[in-house]
JSON list of C-alpha atoms in Angstrom, two decimals:
[
{"chain": "A", "resi": 1, "resn": "MET", "atom": "CA", "xyz": [-3.17, -10.33, 21.58]},
{"chain": "A", "resi": 2, "resn": "LYS", "atom": "CA", "xyz": [-5.37, -7.25, 20.62]},
{"chain": "A", "resi": 3, "resn": "THR", "atom": "CA", "xyz": [-2.75, -5.75, 18.36]},
{"chain": "A", "resi": 4, "resn": "THR", "atom": "CA", "xyz": [-2.38, -10.12, 15.76]},
{"chain": "A", "resi": 5, "resn": "LYS", "atom": "CA", "xyz": [-6.34, -9.20, 16.06]},
{"chain": "A", "resi": 6, "resn": "ILE", "atom": "CA", "xyz": [-6.03, -5.82, 14.28]},
{"chain": "A", "resi": 7, "resn": "TYR", "atom": "CA", "xyz": [-3.31, -7.49, 12.32]},
{"chain": "A", "resi": 8, "resn": "TRP", "atom": "CA", "xyz": [-5.83, -10.31, 10.56]},
{"chain": "A", "resi": 9, "resn": "LYS", "atom": "CA", "xyz": [-8.96, -7.73, 11.08]},
{"chain": "A", "resi": 10, "resn": "MET", "atom": "CA", "xyz": [-6.50, -5.38, 8.25]},
{"chain": "A", "resi": 11, "resn": "ILE", "atom": "CA", "xyz": [-5.22, -8.58, 6.57]},
{"chain": "A", "resi": 12, "resn": "LEU", "atom": "CA", "xyz": [-8.72, -10.34, 6.14]},
{"chain": "A", "resi": 13, "resn": "LEU", "atom": "CA", "xyz": [-9.88, -5.90, 4.86]},
{"chain": "A", "resi": 14, "resn": "ALA", "atom": "CA", "xyz": [-7.58, -5.72, 2.42]},
{"chain": "A", "resi": 15, "resn": "PRO", "atom": "CA", "xyz": [-9.49, -7.84, -0.38]},
{"chain": "A", "resi": 16, "resn": "CYS", "atom": "CA", "xyz": [-13.25, -6.31, 0.78]},
{"chain": "A", "resi": 17, "resn": "MET", "atom": "CA", "xyz": [-11.97, -2.72, 0.13]},
{"chain": "A", "resi": 18, "resn": "LEU", "atom": "CA", "xyz": [-9.76, -4.06, -3.38]},
{"chain": "A", "resi": 19, "resn": "ILE", "atom": "CA", "xyz": [-13.20, -5.10, -4.06]},
{"chain": "A", "resi": 20, "resn": "LEU", "atom": "CA", "xyz": [-16.27, -2.56, -3.05]},
{"chain": "A", "resi": 21, "resn": "GLY", "atom": "CA", "xyz": [-13.62, 0.16, -4.18]},
{"chain": "A", "resi": 22, "resn": "GLY", "atom": "CA", "xyz": [-14.56, 1.89, -7.03]},
{"chain": "A", "resi": 23, "resn": "CYS", "atom": "CA", "xyz": [-14.29, 4.92, -9.05]},
{"chain": "A", "resi": 24, "resn": "ASP", "atom": "CA", "xyz": [-14.29, 7.78, -6.36]},
{"chain": "A", "resi": 25, "resn": "LEU", "atom": "CA", "xyz": [-14.58, 10.98, -6.60]},
{"chain": "A", "resi": 26, "resn": "GLN", "atom": "CA", "xyz": [-12.57, 12.50, -3.96]},
{"chain": "A", "resi": 27, "resn": "GLY", "atom": "CA", "xyz": [-9.04, 13.76, -4.71]},
{"chain": "A", "resi": 28, "resn": "PRO", "atom": "CA", "xyz": [-5.52, 13.04, -2.68]},
{"chain": "A", "resi": 29, "resn": "GLY", "atom": "CA", "xyz": [-4.75, 15.59, 0.78]},
{"chain": "A", "resi": 30, "resn": "GLU", "atom": "CA", "xyz": [-8.37, 14.38, 2.71]},
{"chain": "A", "resi": 31, "resn": "ASN", "atom": "CA", "xyz": [-5.28, 13.64, 5.92]},
{"chain": "A", "resi": 32, "resn": "GLU", "atom": "CA", "xyz": [-4.51, 17.60, 5.82]},
{"chain": "A", "resi": 33, "resn": "ILE", "atom": "CA", "xyz": [-5.49, 20.14, 7.41]},
{"chain": "A", "resi": 34, "resn": "ASN", "atom": "CA", "xyz": [-5.16, 24.02, 5.73]},
{"chain": "A", "resi": 35, "resn": "GLY", "atom": "CA", "xyz": [-2.49, 22.13, 3.83]},
{"chain": "A", "resi": 36, "resn": "ALA", "atom": "CA", "xyz": [-0.20, 20.86, 6.45]},
{"chain": "A", "resi": 37, "resn": "HIS", "atom": "CA", "xyz": [-0.08, 17.06, 8.57]},
{"chain": "A", "resi": 38, "resn": "HIS", "atom": "CA", "xyz": [-0.51, 16.04, 11.50]},
{"chain": "A", "resi": 39, "resn": "PRO", "atom": "CA", "xyz": [3.09, 16.21, 13.50]},
{"chain": "A", "resi": 40, "resn": "LEU", "atom": "CA", "xyz": [2.12, 12.01, 14.80]},
{"chain": "A", "resi": 41, "resn": "ASP", "atom": "CA", "xyz": [1.76, 11.25, 11.01]},
{"chain": "A", "resi": 42, "resn": "SER", "atom": "CA", "xyz": [5.43, 11.22, 10.48]},
{"chain": "A", "resi": 43, "resn": "LEU", "atom": "CA", "xyz": [8.44, 8.84, 9.28]},
{"chain": "A", "resi": 44, "resn": "PRO", "atom": "CA", "xyz": [11.73, 8.96, 9.83]},
{"chain": "A", "resi": 45, "resn": "ASP", "atom": "CA", "xyz": [14.71, 10.98, 7.91]},
{"chain": "A", "resi": 46, "resn": "GLY", "atom": "CA", "xyz": [15.70, 9.21, 4.66]},
{"chain": "A", "resi": 47, "resn": "PHE", "atom": "CA", "xyz": [12.87, 7.00, 4.94]},
{"chain": "A", "resi": 48, "resn": "VAL", "atom": "CA", "xyz": [11.08, 7.74, 1.47]},
{"chain": "A", "resi": 49, "resn": "SER", "atom": "CA", "xyz": [13.74, 8.35, -1.36]},
{"chain": "A", "resi": 50, "resn": "LYS", "atom": "CA", "xyz": [14.68, 8.74, -3.89]},
{"chain": "A", "resi": 51, "resn": "GLU", "atom": "CA", "xyz": [17.74, 6.90, -3.83]},
{"chain": "A", "resi": 52, "resn": "ASP", "atom": "CA", "xyz": [17.60, 3.22, -6.02]},
{"chain": "A", "resi": 53, "resn": "LEU", "atom": "CA", "xyz": [16.95, 0.05, -3.93]},
{"chain": "A", "resi": 54, "resn": "GLY", "atom": "CA", "xyz": [18.51, -1.98, -6.82]},
{"chain": "A", "resi": 55, "resn": "GLN", "atom": "CA", "xyz": [17.06, -5.02, -9.03]},
{"chain": "A", "resi": 56, "resn": "ALA", "atom": "CA", "xyz": [13.06, -5.38, -8.37]},
{"chain": "A", "resi": 57, "resn": "VAL", "atom": "CA", "xyz": [11.00, -7.61, -9.00]},
{"chain": "A", "resi": 58, "resn": "SER", "atom": "CA", "xyz": [6.74, -7.16, -9.56]},
{"chain": "A", "resi": 59, "resn": "VAL", "atom": "CA", "xyz": [3.66, -7.29, -7.21]},
{"chain": "A", "resi": 60, "resn": "MET", "atom": "CA", "xyz": [2.90, -10.93, -8.96]},
{"chain": "A", "resi": 61, "resn": "ASN", "atom": "CA", "xyz": [5.65, -12.61, -8.87]},
{"chain": "A", "resi": 62, "resn": "ALA", "atom": "CA", "xyz": [6.48, -11.18, -4.30]},
{"chain": "A", "resi": 63, "resn": "ARG", "atom": "CA", "xyz": [3.07, -12.85, -3.85]},
{"chain": "A", "resi": 64, "resn": "MET", "atom": "CA", "xyz": [4.13, -15.86, -5.58]},
{"chain": "A", "resi": 65, "resn": "GLU", "atom": "CA", "xyz": [7.08, -15.79, -2.59]},
{"chain": "A", "resi": 66, "resn": "ASN", "atom": "CA", "xyz": [4.91, -14.87, -0.20]},
{"chain": "A", "resi": 67, "resn": "THR", "atom": "CA", "xyz": [7.30, -15.61, 2.90]},
{"chain": "A", "resi": 68, "resn": "PRO", "atom": "CA", "xyz": [6.84, -14.88, 6.10]},
{"chain": "A", "resi": 69, "resn": "GLY", "atom": "CA", "xyz": [10.08, -13.47, 7.05]},
{"chain": "A", "resi": 70, "resn": "LYS", "atom": "CA", "xyz": [11.29, -13.76, 3.20]},
{"chain": "A", "resi": 71, "resn": "LYS", "atom": "CA", "xyz": [13.01, -10.22, 2.50]},
{"chain": "A", "resi": 72, "resn": "LEU", "atom": "CA", "xyz": [12.24, -8.52, -0.91]},
{"chain": "A", "resi": 73, "resn": "VAL", "atom": "CA", "xyz": [12.60, -5.07, -3.33]},
{"chain": "A", "resi": 74, "resn": "VAL", "atom": "CA", "xyz": [9.29, -4.87, -5.31]},
{"chain": "A", "resi": 75, "resn": "GLU", "atom": "CA", "xyz": [8.11, -2.24, -7.84]},
{"chain": "A", "resi": 76, "resn": "GLY", "atom": "CA", "xyz": [4.70, -1.15, -7.89]},
{"chain": "A", "resi": 77, "resn": "PHE", "atom": "CA", "xyz": [1.89, 1.52, -7.87]},
{"chain": "A", "resi": 78, "resn": "ILE", "atom": "CA", "xyz": [0.12, 2.92, -5.00]},
{"chain": "A", "resi": 79, "resn": "GLY", "atom": "CA", "xyz": [-3.23, 1.94, -6.51]},
{"chain": "A", "resi": 80, "resn": "GLY", "atom": "CA", "xyz": [-5.53, -0.57, -7.45]},
{"chain": "A", "resi": 81, "resn": "ARG", "atom": "CA", "xyz": [-8.40, 1.17, -5.63]},
{"chain": "A", "resi": 82, "resn": "ALA", "atom": "CA", "xyz": [-10.06, 4.58, -5.76]},
{"chain": "A", "resi": 83, "resn": "LYS", "atom": "CA", "xyz": [-8.28, 5.23, -1.18]},
{"chain": "A", "resi": 84, "resn": "PRO", "atom": "CA", "xyz": [-5.61, 2.44, -1.79]},
{"chain": "A", "resi": 85, "resn": "PHE", "atom": "CA", "xyz": [-3.72, 4.56, 2.24]},
{"chain": "A", "resi": 86, "resn": "ALA", "atom": "CA", "xyz": [-5.92, 3.21, 5.37]},
{"chain": "A", "resi": 87, "resn": "LYS", "atom": "CA", "xyz": [-7.50, 6.25, 7.59]},
{"chain": "A", "resi": 88, "resn": "GLY", "atom": "CA", "xyz": [-5.01, 5.93, 11.09]},
{"chain": "A", "resi": 89, "resn": "PHE", "atom": "CA", "xyz": [-2.24, 3.40, 9.70]},
{"chain": "A", "resi": 90, "resn": "ALA", "atom": "CA", "xyz": [0.19, 3.88, 8.30]},
{"chain": "A", "resi": 91, "resn": "LEU", "atom": "CA", "xyz": [-0.80, 1.37, 5.31]},
{"chain": "A", "resi": 92, "resn": "PHE", "atom": "CA", "xyz": [-1.11, 1.06, 2.23]},
{"chain": "A", "resi": 93, "resn": "ILE", "atom": "CA", "xyz": [-2.03, -1.66, -1.53]},
{"chain": "A", "resi": 94, "resn": "LEU", "atom": "CA", "xyz": [0.46, -1.79, -4.50]},
{"chain": "A", "resi": 95, "resn": "GLY", "atom": "CA", "xyz": [-0.87, -2.82, -7.41]},
{"chain": "A", "resi": 96, "resn": "ASP", "atom": "CA", "xyz": [1.44, -4.67, -10.42]},
{"chain": "A", "resi": 97, "resn": "GLU", "atom": "CA", "xyz": [2.24, -2.27, -13.25]},
{"chain": "A", "resi": 98, "resn": "SER", "atom": "CA", "xyz": [0.56, -5.26, -14.86]},
{"chain": "A", "resi": 99, "resn": "LEU", "atom": "CA", "xyz": [-3.29, -3.93, -14.36]},
{"chain": "A", "resi": 100, "resn": "GLU", "atom": "CA", "xyz": [-5.06, -1.33, -15.67]},
{"chain": "A", "resi": 101, "resn": "THR", "atom": "CA", "xyz": [-6.00, 1.61, -14.19]},
{"chain": "A", "resi": 102, "resn": "CYS", "atom": "CA", "xyz": [-8.99, 3.87, -15.38]},
{"chain": "A", "resi": 103, "resn": "ASP", "atom": "CA", "xyz": [-6.24, 6.23, -17.11]},
{"chain": "A", "resi": 104, "resn": "GLU", "atom": "CA", "xyz": [-5.20, 4.50, -19.56]},
{"chain": "A", "resi": 105, "resn": "LEU", "atom": "CA", "xyz": [-8.46, 3.84, -21.31]},
{"chain": "A", "resi": 106, "resn": "PRO", "atom": "CA", "xyz": [-9.89, 5.55, -23.89]},
{"chain": "A", "resi": 107, "resn": "ASP", "atom": "CA", "xyz": [-13.24, 7.27, -21.84]},
{"chain": "A", "resi": 108, "resn": "ASP", "atom": "CA", "xyz": [-11.16, 7.54, -19.09]},
{"chain": "A", "resi": 109, "resn": "HIS", "atom": "CA", "xyz": [-13.85, 9.24, -16.48]},
{"chain": "A", "resi": 110, "resn": "CYS", "atom": "CA", "xyz": [-12.59, 8.70, -13.69]},
{"chain": "A", "resi": 111, "resn": "PRO", "atom": "CA", "xyz": [-11.15, 11.16, -11.67]},
{"chain": "A", "resi": 112, "resn": "THR", "atom": "CA", "xyz": [-8.29, 8.73, -9.92]},
{"chain": "A", "resi": 113, "resn": "PRO", "atom": "CA", "xyz": [-6.53, 7.32, -12.91]},
{"chain": "A", "resi": 114, "resn": "TRP", "atom": "CA", "xyz": [-4.23, 4.96, -10.62]},
{"chain": "A", "resi": 115, "resn": "ASP", "atom": "CA", "xyz": [-7.64, 3.46, -9.83]},
{"chain": "A", "resi": 116, "resn": "ALA", "atom": "CA", "xyz": [-8.08, 0.16, -11.31]},
{"chain": "A", "resi": 117, "resn": "CYS", "atom": "CA", "xyz": [-12.24, -0.71, -11.12]},
{"chain": "A", "resi": 118, "resn": "CYS", "atom": "CA", "xyz": [-12.75, -1.38, -14.92]},
{"chain": "A", "resi": 119, "resn": "GLU", "atom": "CA", "xyz": [-10.25, -3.93, -13.77]},
{"chain": "A", "resi": 120, "resn": "ASP", "atom": "CA", "xyz": [-10.78, -8.07, -13.47]},
{"chain": "A", "resi": 121, "resn": "LYS", "atom": "CA", "xyz": [-11.82, -8.18, -9.33]},
{"chain": "A", "resi": 122, "resn": "ASP", "atom": "CA", "xyz": [-10.07, -11.21, -9.21]},
{"chain": "A", "resi": 123, "resn": "LYS", "atom": "CA", "xyz": [-7.23, -10.23, -11.27]},
{"chain": "A", "resi": 124, "resn": "ILE", "atom": "CA", "xyz": [-7.02, -7.41, -8.20]},
{"chain": "A", "resi": 125, "resn": "LEU", "atom": "CA", "xyz": [-6.79, -9.50, -5.90]},
{"chain": "A", "resi": 126, "resn": "ALA", "atom": "CA", "xyz": [-3.70, -10.88, -7.72]},
{"chain": "A", "resi": 127, "resn": "GLY", "atom": "CA", "xyz": [-2.09, -7.78, -8.13]},
{"chain": "A", "resi": 128, "resn": "THR", "atom": "CA", "xyz": [-2.66, -6.32, -5.18]},
{"chain": "A", "resi": 129, "resn": "LEU", "atom": "CA", "xyz": [-0.77, -6.28, -1.86]},
{"chain": "A", "resi": 130, "resn": "SER", "atom": "CA", "xyz": [-0.19, -4.02, 1.28]},
{"chain": "A", "resi": 131, "resn": "VAL", "atom": "CA", "xyz": [2.78, -2.49, 2.41]},
{"chain": "A", "resi": 132, "resn": "GLN", "atom": "CA", "xyz": [2.45, -1.71, 6.57]},
{"chain": "A", "resi": 133, "resn": "ILE", "atom": "CA", "xyz": [5.12, 0.54, 7.98]},
{"chain": "A", "resi": 134, "resn": "LEU", "atom": "CA", "xyz": [6.14, -0.78, 12.06]},
{"chain": "A", "resi": 135, "resn": "ASP", "atom": "CA", "xyz": [7.35, 2.14, 14.89]},
{"chain": "A", "resi": 136, "resn": "GLU", "atom": "CA", "xyz": [9.57, 1.48, 17.32]},
{"chain": "A", "resi": 137, "resn": "ASN", "atom": "CA", "xyz": [7.80, -2.03, 19.18]},
{"chain": "A", "resi": 138, "resn": "ALA", "atom": "CA", "xyz": [7.24, -3.59, 15.69]},
{"chain": "A", "resi": 139, "resn": "SER", "atom": "CA", "xyz": [3.36, -3.15, 15.85]},
{"chain": "A", "resi": 140, "resn": "LEU", "atom": "CA", "xyz": [1.61, -1.51, 12.97]},
{"chain": "A", "resi": 141, "resn": "LYS", "atom": "CA", "xyz": [1.81, 2.52, 12.86]},
{"chain": "A", "resi": 142, "resn": "ARG", "atom": "CA", "xyz": [-0.77, 4.28, 13.79]},
{"chain": "A", "resi": 143, "resn": "MET", "atom": "CA", "xyz": [-2.18, 7.98, 12.20]},
{"chain": "A", "resi": 144, "resn": "ILE", "atom": "CA", "xyz": [-3.76, 10.73, 13.13]},
{"chain": "A", "resi": 145, "resn": "GLY", "atom": "CA", "xyz": [-4.05, 11.37, 8.37]},
{"chain": "A", "resi": 146, "resn": "SER", "atom": "CA", "xyz": [-3.00, 7.85, 6.40]},
{"chain": "A", "resi": 147, "resn": "LEU", "atom": "CA", "xyz": [0.25, 8.31, 4.48]},
{"chain": "A", "resi": 148, "resn": "GLU", "atom": "CA", "xyz": [-0.80, 9.65, 1.61]},
{"chain": "A", "resi": 149, "resn": "GLY", "atom": "CA", "xyz": [1.69, 13.00, 0.94]},
{"chain": "A", "resi": 150, "resn": "ILE", "atom": "CA", "xyz": [4.10, 11.97, 3.70]},
{"chain": "A", "resi": 151, "resn": "GLN", "atom": "CA", "xyz": [7.89, 11.94, 2.07]},
{"chain": "A", "resi": 152, "resn": "GLY", "atom": "CA", "xyz": [5.56, 12.03, -1.12]},
{"chain": "A", "resi": 153, "resn": "LEU", "atom": "CA", "xyz": [3.86, 9.43, -1.59]},
{"chain": "A", "resi": 154, "resn": "GLN", "atom": "CA", "xyz": [1.19, 9.54, -3.72]},
{"chain": "A", "resi": 155, "resn": "ALA", "atom": "CA", "xyz": [-1.68, 7.65, -4.84]},
{"chain": "A", "resi": 156, "resn": "GLY", "atom": "CA", "xyz": [-0.77, 6.86, -8.64]},
{"chain": "A", "resi": 157, "resn": "SER", "atom": "CA", "xyz": [3.35, 6.88, -7.36]},
{"chain": "A", "resi": 158, "resn": "LYS", "atom": "CA", "xyz": [5.60, 5.10, -9.12]},
{"chain": "A", "resi": 159, "resn": "ILE", "atom": "CA", "xyz": [7.72, 2.97, -5.94]},
{"chain": "A", "resi": 160, "resn": "LYS", "atom": "CA", "xyz": [10.00, 0.37, -4.95]},
{"chain": "A", "resi": 161, "resn": "ILE", "atom": "CA", "xyz": [9.61, -1.58, -1.66]},
{"chain": "A", "resi": 162, "resn": "LEU", "atom": "CA", "xyz": [12.50, -2.92, 0.55]},
{"chain": "A", "resi": 163, "resn": "CYS", "atom": "CA", "xyz": [10.53, -4.58, 2.80]},
{"chain": "A", "resi": 164, "resn": "GLU", "atom": "CA", "xyz": [10.21, -8.21, 4.50]},
{"chain": "A", "resi": 165, "resn": "VAL", "atom": "CA", "xyz": [6.51, -10.41, 4.39]},
{"chain": "A", "resi": 166, "resn": "ASP", "atom": "CA", "xyz": [5.37, -10.49, 7.87]},
{"chain": "A", "resi": 167, "resn": "LYS", "atom": "CA", "xyz": [4.27, -12.65, 9.84]},
{"chain": "A", "resi": 168, "resn": "GLU", "atom": "CA", "xyz": [1.07, -13.50, 9.09]},
{"chain": "A", "resi": 169, "resn": "SER", "atom": "CA", "xyz": [0.41, -13.04, 5.35]},
{"chain": "A", "resi": 170, "resn": "ILE", "atom": "CA", "xyz": [-1.72, -15.31, 3.78]},
{"chain": "A", "resi": 171, "resn": "PRO", "atom": "CA", "xyz": [-1.41, -16.37, 0.69]},
{"chain": "A", "resi": 172, "resn": "ASP", "atom": "CA", "xyz": [-5.28, -14.45, -0.89]},
{"chain": "A", "resi": 173, "resn": "SER", "atom": "CA", "xyz": [-4.29, -11.15, 0.77]},
{"chain": "A", "resi": 174, "resn": "MET", "atom": "CA", "xyz": [0.05, -10.34, 0.58]},
{"chain": "A", "resi": 175, "resn": "LEU", "atom": "CA", "xyz": [1.31, -8.46, 4.18]},
{"chain": "A", "resi": 176, "resn": "VAL", "atom": "CA", "xyz": [4.72, -6.67, 3.52]},
{"chain": "A", "resi": 177, "resn": "ASN", "atom": "CA", "xyz": [7.02, -4.91, 6.62]},
{"chain": "A", "resi": 178, "resn": "ALA", "atom": "CA", "xyz": [8.38, -1.56, 4.87]},
{"chain": "A", "resi": 179, "resn": "ARG", "atom": "CA", "xyz": [11.35, -1.34, 5.82]},
{"chain": "A", "resi": 180, "resn": "GLN", "atom": "CA", "xyz": [12.58, 1.79, 3.00]},
{"chain": "A", "resi": 181, "resn": "ILE", "atom": "CA", "xyz": [10.60, 2.82, -0.13]},
{"chain": "A", "resi": 182, "resn": "GLN", "atom": "CA", "xyz": [12.05, 4.37, -3.38]},
{"chain": "A", "resi": 183, "resn": "ILE", "atom": "CA", "xyz": [9.66, 7.47, -6.09]},
{"chain": "A", "resi": 184, "resn": "PHE", "atom": "CA", "xyz": [9.79, 7.25, -9.28]}
]
């Protein structure tokens, strides 16, 4: 099935994106046109809120529970690389709070404070997971731009995600399906 191939490509490419992604000079807003998002780049009302989703586990602890179908609430930050949002899909990288981001360094020279480019690559891989949002057909939601800026989602945002581990998730690259997102 063609969509299965897309999932595998995304899962297998996520670690590569993390390894290759470093400090970047381009900031947020790449999917905005004159300050507005494309109408197809939307989420259901209430999908992202400030309402507490309850007790959460860290990204590192979630990775230990990487069992397809497992329901979790995971807490972390959108980041771990310069561009954590995938273009063309409702997908982003969630980083563990233990990752040292560039803004925590004394001589911060990086314009992307959510980036962990100075962190060890293996620690980044172990401390991140991919979050996707599915459409009404249970396929990865396609977008014109990305999720960046939609309902307040921004690189560096601290969030909780009510999610389920995707059936295509593998030990080296965890993939979860978001059901709801809480922004702090």
